[in-house]
Every structure is written in structure tokens, then in C-alpha cells.
Tab-separated table of C-alpha atoms in Angstrom:
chain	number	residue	atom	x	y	z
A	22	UNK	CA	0.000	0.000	0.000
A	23	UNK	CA	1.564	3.596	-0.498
A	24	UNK	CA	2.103	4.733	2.488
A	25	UNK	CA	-0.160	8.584	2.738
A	26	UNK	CA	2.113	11.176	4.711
A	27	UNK	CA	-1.338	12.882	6.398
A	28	UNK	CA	-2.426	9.119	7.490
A	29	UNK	CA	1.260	8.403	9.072
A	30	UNK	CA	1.457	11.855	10.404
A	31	UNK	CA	-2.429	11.022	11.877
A	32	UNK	CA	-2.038	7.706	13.112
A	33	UNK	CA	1.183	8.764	14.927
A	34	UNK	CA	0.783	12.379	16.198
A	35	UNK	CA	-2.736	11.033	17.409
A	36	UNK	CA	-2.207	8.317	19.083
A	37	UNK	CA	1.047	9.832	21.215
A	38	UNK	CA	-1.699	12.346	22.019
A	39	UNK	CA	-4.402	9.660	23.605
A	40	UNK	CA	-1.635	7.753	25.343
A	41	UNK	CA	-0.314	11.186	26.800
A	42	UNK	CA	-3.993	12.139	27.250
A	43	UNK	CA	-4.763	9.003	29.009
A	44	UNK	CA	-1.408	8.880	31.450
A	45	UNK	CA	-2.220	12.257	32.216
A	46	UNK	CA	-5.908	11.495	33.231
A	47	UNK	CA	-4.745	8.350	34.838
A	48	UNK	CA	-1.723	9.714	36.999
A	49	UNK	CA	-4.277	12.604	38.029
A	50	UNK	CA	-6.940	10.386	39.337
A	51	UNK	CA	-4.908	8.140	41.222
A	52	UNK	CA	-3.156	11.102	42.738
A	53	UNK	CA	0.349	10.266	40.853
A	54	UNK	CA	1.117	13.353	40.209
A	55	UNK	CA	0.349	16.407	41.966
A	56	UNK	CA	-2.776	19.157	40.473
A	57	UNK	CA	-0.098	21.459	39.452
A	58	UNK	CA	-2.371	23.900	37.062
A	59	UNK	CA	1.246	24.493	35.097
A	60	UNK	CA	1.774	20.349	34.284
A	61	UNK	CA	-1.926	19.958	34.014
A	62	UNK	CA	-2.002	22.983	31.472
A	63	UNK	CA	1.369	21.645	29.273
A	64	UNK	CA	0.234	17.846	29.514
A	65	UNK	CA	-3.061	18.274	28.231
A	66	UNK	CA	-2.492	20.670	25.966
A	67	UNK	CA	0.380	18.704	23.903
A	68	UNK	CA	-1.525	15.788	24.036
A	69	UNK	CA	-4.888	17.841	22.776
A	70	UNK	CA	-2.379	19.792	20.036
A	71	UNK	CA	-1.198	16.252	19.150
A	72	UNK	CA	-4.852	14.230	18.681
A	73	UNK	CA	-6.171	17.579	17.080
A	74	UNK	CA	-2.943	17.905	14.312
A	75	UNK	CA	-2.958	14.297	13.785
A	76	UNK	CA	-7.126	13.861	13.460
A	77	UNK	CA	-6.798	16.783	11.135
A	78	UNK	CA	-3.848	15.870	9.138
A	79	UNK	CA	-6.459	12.983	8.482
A	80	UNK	CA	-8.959	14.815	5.934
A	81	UNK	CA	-6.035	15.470	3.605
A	82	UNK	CA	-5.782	12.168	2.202
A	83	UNK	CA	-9.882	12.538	0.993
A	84	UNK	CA	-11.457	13.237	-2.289
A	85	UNK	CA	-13.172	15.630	-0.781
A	86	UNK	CA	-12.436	16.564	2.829
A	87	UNK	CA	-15.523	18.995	2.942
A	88	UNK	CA	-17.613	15.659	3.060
A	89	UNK	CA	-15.541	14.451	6.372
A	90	UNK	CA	-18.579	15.327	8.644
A	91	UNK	CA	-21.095	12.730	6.762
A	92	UNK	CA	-18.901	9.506	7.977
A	93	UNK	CA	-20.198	10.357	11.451
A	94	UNK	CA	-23.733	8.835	10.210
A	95	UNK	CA	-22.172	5.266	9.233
A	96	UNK	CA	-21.224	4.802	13.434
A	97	UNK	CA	-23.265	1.018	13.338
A	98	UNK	CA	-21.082	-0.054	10.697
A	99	UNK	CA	-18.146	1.536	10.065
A	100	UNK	CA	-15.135	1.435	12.465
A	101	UNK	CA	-14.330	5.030	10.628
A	102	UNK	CA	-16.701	6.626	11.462
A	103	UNK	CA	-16.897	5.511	15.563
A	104	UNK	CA	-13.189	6.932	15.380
A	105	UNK	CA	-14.698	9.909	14.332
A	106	UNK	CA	-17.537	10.308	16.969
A	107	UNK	CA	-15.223	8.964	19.755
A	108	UNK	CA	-12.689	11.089	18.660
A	109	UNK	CA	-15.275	14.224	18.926
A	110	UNK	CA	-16.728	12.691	22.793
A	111	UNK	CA	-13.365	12.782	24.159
A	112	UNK	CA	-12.906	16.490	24.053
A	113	UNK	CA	-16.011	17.019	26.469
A	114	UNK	CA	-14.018	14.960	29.814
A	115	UNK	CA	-11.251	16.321	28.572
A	116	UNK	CA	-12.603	20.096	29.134
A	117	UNK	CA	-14.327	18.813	31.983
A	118	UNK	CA	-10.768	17.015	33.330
A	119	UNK	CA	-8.490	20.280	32.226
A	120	UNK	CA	-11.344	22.460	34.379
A	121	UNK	CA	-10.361	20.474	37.606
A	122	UNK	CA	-6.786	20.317	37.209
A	123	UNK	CA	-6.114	24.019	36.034
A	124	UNK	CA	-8.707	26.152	36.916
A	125	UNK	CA	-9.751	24.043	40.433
A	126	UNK	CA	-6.290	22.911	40.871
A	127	UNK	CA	-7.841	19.558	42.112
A	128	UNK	CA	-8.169	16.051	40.927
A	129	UNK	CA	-10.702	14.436	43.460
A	130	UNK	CA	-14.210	13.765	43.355
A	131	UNK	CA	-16.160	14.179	40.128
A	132	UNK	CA	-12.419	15.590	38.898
A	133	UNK	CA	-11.180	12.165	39.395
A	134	UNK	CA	-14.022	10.623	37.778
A	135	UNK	CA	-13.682	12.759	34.870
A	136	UNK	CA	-10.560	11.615	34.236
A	137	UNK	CA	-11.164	8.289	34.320
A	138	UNK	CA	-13.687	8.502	31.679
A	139	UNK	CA	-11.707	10.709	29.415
A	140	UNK	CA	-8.415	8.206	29.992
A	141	UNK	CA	-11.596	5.246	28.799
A	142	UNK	CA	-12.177	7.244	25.873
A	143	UNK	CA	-8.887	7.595	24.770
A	144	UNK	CA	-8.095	4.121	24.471
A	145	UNK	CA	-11.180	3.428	22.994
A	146	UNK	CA	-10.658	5.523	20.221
A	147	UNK	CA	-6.860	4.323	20.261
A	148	UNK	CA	-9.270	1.146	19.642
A	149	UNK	CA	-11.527	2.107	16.842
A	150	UNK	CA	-8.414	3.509	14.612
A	151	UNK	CA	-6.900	0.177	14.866
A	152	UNK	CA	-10.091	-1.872	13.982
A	153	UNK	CA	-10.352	0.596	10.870
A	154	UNK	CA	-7.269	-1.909	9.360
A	155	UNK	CA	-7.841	-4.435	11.840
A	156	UNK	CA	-11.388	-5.427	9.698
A	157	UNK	CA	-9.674	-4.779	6.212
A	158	UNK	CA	-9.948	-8.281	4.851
A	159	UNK	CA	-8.657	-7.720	1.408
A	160	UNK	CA	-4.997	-6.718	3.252
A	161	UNK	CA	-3.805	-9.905	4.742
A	162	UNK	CA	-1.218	-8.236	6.413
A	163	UNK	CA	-3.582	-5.461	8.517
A	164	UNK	CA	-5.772	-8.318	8.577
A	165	UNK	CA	-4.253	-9.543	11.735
A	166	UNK	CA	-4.963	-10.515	15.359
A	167	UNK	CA	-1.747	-8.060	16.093
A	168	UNK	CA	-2.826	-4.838	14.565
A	169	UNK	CA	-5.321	-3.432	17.072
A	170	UNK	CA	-2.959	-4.023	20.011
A	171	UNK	CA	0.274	-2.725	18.242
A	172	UNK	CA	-1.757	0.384	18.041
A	173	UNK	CA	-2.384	0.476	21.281
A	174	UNK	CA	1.142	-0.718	22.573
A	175	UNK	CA	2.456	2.288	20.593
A	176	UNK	CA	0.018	4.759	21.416
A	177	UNK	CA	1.205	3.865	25.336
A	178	UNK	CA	4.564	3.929	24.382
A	179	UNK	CA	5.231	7.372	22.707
A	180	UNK	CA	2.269	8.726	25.391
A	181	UNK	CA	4.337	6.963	28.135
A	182	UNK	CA	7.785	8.529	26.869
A	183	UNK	CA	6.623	12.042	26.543
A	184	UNK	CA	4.647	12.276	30.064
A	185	UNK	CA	8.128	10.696	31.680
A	186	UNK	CA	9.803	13.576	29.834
A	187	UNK	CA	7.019	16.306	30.977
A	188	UNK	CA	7.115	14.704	34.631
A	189	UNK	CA	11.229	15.654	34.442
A	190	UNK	CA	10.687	19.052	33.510
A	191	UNK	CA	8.021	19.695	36.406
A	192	UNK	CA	10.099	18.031	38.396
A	193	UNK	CA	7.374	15.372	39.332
A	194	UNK	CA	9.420	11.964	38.074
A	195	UNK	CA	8.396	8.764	40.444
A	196	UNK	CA	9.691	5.118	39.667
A	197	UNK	CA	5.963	4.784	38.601
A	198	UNK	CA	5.930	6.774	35.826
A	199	UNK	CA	9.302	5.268	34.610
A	200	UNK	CA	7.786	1.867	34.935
A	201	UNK	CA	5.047	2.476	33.343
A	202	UNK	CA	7.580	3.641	30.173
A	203	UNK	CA	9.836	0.771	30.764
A	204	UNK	CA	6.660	-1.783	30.612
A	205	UNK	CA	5.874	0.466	27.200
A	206	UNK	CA	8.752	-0.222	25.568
A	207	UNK	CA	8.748	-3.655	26.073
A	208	UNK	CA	5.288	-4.198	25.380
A	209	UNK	CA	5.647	-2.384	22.008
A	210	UNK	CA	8.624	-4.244	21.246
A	211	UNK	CA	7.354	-7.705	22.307
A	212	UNK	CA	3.882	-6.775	19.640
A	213	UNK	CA	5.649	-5.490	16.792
A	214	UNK	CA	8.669	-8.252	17.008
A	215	UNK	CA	5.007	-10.999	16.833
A	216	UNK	CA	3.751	-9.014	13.879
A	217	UNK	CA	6.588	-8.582	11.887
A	218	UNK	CA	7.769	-12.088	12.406
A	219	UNK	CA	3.670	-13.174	11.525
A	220	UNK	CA	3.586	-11.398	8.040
A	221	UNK	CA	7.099	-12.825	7.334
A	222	UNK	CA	6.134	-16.185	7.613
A	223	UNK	CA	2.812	-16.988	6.932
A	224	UNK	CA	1.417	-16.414	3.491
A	225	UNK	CA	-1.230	-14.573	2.180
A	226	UNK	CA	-4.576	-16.270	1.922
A	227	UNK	CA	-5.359	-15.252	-1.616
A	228	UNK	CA	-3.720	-16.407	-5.009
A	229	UNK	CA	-4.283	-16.238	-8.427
A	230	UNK	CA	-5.791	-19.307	-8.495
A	231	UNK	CA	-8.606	-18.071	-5.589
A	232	UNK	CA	-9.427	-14.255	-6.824
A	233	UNK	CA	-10.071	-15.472	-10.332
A	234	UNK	CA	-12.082	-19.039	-9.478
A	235	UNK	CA	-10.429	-21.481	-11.609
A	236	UNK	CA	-7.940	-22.810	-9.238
A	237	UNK	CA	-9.740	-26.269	-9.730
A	238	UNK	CA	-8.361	-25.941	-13.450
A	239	UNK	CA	-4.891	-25.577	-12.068
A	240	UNK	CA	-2.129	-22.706	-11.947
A	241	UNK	CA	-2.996	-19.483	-13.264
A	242	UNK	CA	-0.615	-16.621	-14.702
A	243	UNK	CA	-0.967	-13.218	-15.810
A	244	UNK	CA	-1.026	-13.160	-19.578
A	245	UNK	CA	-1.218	-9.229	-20.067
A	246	UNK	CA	-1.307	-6.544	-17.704
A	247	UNK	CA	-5.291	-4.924	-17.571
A	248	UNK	CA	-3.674	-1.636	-18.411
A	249	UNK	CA	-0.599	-0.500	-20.640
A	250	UNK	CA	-0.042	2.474	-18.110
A	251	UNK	CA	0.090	2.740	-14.694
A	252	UNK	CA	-3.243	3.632	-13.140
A	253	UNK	CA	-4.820	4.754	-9.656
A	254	UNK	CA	-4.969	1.146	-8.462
A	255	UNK	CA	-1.195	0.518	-8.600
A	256	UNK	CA	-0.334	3.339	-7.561
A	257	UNK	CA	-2.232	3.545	-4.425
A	258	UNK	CA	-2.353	-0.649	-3.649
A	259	UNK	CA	0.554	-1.772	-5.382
A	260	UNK	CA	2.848	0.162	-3.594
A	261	UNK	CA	6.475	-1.996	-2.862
A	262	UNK	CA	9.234	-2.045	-1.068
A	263	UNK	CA	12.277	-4.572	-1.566
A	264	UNK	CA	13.006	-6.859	1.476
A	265	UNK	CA	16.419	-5.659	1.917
A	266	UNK	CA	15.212	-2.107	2.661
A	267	UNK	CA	12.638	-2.977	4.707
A	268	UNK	CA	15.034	-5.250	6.870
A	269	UNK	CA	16.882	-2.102	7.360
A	270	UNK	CA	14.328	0.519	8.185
A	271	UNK	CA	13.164	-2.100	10.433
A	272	UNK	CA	16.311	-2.243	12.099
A	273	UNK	CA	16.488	1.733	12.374
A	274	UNK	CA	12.726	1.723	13.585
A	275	UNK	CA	14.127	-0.845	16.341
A	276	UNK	CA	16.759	1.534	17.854
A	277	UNK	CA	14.896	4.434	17.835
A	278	UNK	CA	11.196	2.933	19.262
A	279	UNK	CA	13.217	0.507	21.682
A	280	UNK	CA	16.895	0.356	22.603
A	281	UNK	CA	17.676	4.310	22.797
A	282	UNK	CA	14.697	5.224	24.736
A	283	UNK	CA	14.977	2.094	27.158
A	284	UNK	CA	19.148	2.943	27.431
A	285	UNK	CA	17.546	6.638	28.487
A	286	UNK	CA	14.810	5.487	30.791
A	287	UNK	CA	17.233	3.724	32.686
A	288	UNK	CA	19.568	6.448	32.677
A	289	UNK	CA	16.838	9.001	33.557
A	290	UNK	CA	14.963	7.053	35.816
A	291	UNK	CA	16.755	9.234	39.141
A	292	UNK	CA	15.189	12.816	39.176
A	293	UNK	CA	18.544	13.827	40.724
A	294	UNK	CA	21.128	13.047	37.191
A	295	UNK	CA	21.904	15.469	35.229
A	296	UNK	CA	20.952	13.977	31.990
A	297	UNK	CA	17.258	13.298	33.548
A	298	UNK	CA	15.472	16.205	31.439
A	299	UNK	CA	17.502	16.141	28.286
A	300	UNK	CA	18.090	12.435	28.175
A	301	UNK	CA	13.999	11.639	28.248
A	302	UNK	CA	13.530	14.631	25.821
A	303	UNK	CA	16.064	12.235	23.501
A	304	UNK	CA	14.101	9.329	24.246
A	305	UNK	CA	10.733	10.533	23.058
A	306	UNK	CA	11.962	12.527	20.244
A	307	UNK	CA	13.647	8.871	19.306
A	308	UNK	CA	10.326	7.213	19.907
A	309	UNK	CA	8.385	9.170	17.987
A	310	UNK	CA	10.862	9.053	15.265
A	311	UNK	CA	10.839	5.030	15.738
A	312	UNK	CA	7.055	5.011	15.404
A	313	UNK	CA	6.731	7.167	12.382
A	314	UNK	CA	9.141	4.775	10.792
A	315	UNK	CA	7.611	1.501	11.944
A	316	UNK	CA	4.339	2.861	10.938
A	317	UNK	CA	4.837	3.498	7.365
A	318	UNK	CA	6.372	0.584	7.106
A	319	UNK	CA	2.770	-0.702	8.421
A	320	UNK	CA	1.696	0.529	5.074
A	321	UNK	CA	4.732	0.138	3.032
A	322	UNK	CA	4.360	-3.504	3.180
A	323	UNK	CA	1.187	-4.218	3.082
A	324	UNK	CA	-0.635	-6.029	0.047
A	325	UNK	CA	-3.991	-5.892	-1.300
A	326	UNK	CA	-5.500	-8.269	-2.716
A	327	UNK	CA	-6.447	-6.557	-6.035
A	328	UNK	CA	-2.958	-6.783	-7.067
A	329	UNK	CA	-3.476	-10.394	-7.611
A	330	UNK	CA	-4.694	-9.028	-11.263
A	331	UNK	CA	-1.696	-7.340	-11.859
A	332	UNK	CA	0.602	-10.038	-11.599
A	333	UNK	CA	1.372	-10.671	-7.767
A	334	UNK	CA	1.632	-14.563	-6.562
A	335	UNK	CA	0.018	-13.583	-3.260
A	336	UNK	CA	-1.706	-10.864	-1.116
């Protein structure tokens, strides 16, 4: 599939956003961090800026973005649009959640319940973006038990990363909040190592023989490509990359989503060294890098199924 800058730029930015949201609403509830208006303002603000840019970013890859508003109709049917209208429910805890902690400067009471419904929210929607592929049967690869909790291991890990490195800053780091980034990391890692190694291995369920129906007759080639020029279709589904690249950038994506940030975290995990702010500042910014890589590889290596009639053995 060829991989859309606005949908990597959306399925990143807004899930770091959630999993920030979330930790934030989480942390604040359960009293892990203090009601500090100033943290409560920064924290839910980047993580609002974040789901906002990245939801946004979104429309830019439609025909016709001024139509966005009419997927919030298809809710009973299409995982697209309950992204959509969970994605628009969140902001009302999450006003109701940034009243408490800045304005109230308190987390208690219907504060703390708040925030445990907007941090529900959050990972629901983390949810629905993830079934959107998730239910995509035509893309064996997306198709996959895997892909709804990669994106939520990875929405917790970049969220985790960047509320350690906020948490510096404020000077409100506890060895809960780093092991809630450590358990991130290897949660993410553990997921994406599964899924990598699953579309490696196993083939995909559709062949020559099965989209055209006359597999009983026996092997069936391409004779002539349907089109002398390349069209929409192969542009957009029959996007490739060669193995040897994508072995690399997955080796990249590895060091910057799991071995520098973890090297950091450990590093950082003591609000008393001196590399505690910078050093976690490094570790998200390599995170985030990490994800954005691992995630258009997500699309980079994905095939659909329609390429079958363009020559492909599998998809």
C-alpha cells in the first residue's frame, strides 16, 4: 500500500496524544502526580495539540475533505466513522478534566471521575483507529490478530515517553511513571517483534488461483497486464518495497522505538542526574521518530488483494 504522509502523520501524532492524554488522566486520578495547574495545562495541551494535528492531518488524504462530517452517520457499521464520533466525545471529559486540574487545581471527586472517563475514551478511540485496518480483509497483512494491540502498545509507548519527559521538567518523576515507560517499551517491542515475524512467515490467503475461481483448473498466470499504463490502483495498492530495505528501516525503527529510549529510561529514571530532562527529551523525540518509521512501514508492506490481477503470486 503507499504509504499517505497525512495518514502516518495522523495515526502517529494522534495516538502519542491519547496515550499522553490518558497517562495524564490516569496519573491525576490516582493522585500520581500532583494538580499542578502548570503540568496539568502543558500535559493536556500537547496531548490535545497532538490528537487535534494528527485527526486533522487525516482529511487530507480525501477526495473531498468537505464531506468528512457525513462519515459520522455510518457509526453502526463503520469502524471510521466511531473513530470519528469517539474522537469528537473525548474532548467534552477532557474540558471537563483540564477544568479540575487548572482552573480548580484539584483532581478528586467528580475531577477524578472525569478523568477516568476521558483516559476510557482515549483508548477506545486508540481502539476504533486500529479496527479501521484491523477489519480490512482484502490486506492480509492489517488483517491480523496483532494490529489493534500494536496500536495500542504504541500509542502507550510514545504517550508513556513524553509524560516521563514532561514529569522531568516539572520536576514530578516517580519510579511509577518510569515503569510504566519501561513496561511500554517492552510491550511495544514484544507486539511489533510478533507481527513482523507473523507477516514474514505466513502467506497470504489469496492467489491467483482463488481471486479469479479457476484454481480447480490448475495454476494461473498473468497473460497481459489490464492496463498498458500505470493507473490509480497501482499506484495507491501496489505500492512496494524490496526486502532488503525494509530489513533495514526495520532495524532503524528498532533503535529508535526501543533500545535508545529504554538505554535513556534507565539512565533518567533518578530525578537527581543530570541527563534526567535532556536524556527523556532524547528518548521521546527517538520514539516518535521510531514510530513514524515503523508505521509506514505498516503501510509500506502491506498487500492488497487486487494486485493479484496485476501479476502478484500472493496478497
Amino acid at each position: 500500500m503507499h504509504p499517505a504522509y497525512s495518514v502516518i502523520f495522523f495515526t502517529t501524532a494522534s495516538g502519542a496524544g491519547y496515550g499522553l492524554i490518558a497517562l495524564m488522566a490516569l496519573f491525576g486520578a490516582l493522585e500520581g502526580v500532583p494538580a499542578d495547574p502548570w503540568f496539568g495545562a502543558v500535559g493536556l495541551g500537547v496531548g490535545a495539540a497532538l490528537a487535534t494535528g494528527g485527526l486533522l492531518s487525516s482529511t487530507f488524504h480525501l477526495g473531498h475533505p468537505e464531506r468528512a462530517w457525513r462519515a459520522y452517520s455510518q457509526w453502526k457499521s463503520s469502524w471510521l466513522s466511531r473513530e470519528g464520533v469517539l474522537a469528537t466525545a473525548v474532548y467534552l471529559p477532557l474540558a471537563l478534566t483540564a477544568w479540575g486540574w487548572i482552573v480548580e487545581g484539584r483532581m478528586d471527586g467528580a475531577y477524578g471521575f472525569f478523568a477516568i472517563v476521558l483516559c476510557v475514551f482515549c483508548i477506545l478511540t486508540v481502539h476504533a483507529t486500529g479496527m479501521i485496518y484491523a477489519t480490512l480483509k482484502t490486506i492480509s497483512a492489517w488483517h491480523n490478530r496483532l494490529t489493534v494491540p500494536g496500536y495500542l502498545a504504541f500509542s502507550l509507548l510514545t504517550g508513556s515517553l513524553w509524560f516521563h519527559a514532561l514529569a522531568q521538567i516539572f520536576g514530578y518523576q516517580t519510579p511509577e511513571i518510569a515503569l510504566v515507560a519501561v513496561v511500554a517499551l517492552f510491550l511495544a517491542f514484544y507486539i511489533k517483534r510478533k507481527y513482523w515475524r507473523s507477516i514474514d512467515t505466513t502467506p497470504g490467503p489469496a492467489t491467483p488461483e482463488s481471486a479469479t475461481g479457476l484454481g480447480d483448473i490448475g495454476k494461473v498466470r498473468l497473460l497481459e497486464p489490464p492496463t498498458m499504463t500505470k493507473n490509480f490502483v497501482q499506484r495507491e495498492m501496489g505500492f512496494t518495497v524490496a526486502r532488503k530495505h525494509a530489513q533495514k528501516l526495520r532495524r532503524i525503527s528498532f533503535f529508535a522505538y526501543f533500545l535508545i529510549p529504554l538505554v535513556l529510561t534507565g539512565l533518567t529514571s533518578s530525578a537527581e542526574s543530570w541527563i534526567a530532562i535532556p536524556g527523556t527529551l532524547i528518548a521521546a523525540l527517538s520514539v516518535s521518530v521510531g514510530v513514524v518509521i515503523e508505521r509506514w512501514l505498516f503501510f509500506a508492506e502491506a498487500k492488497h488483494a487486487v494486485m493479484l490481477y496485476y501479476g502478484a503470486e500472493s496478497a
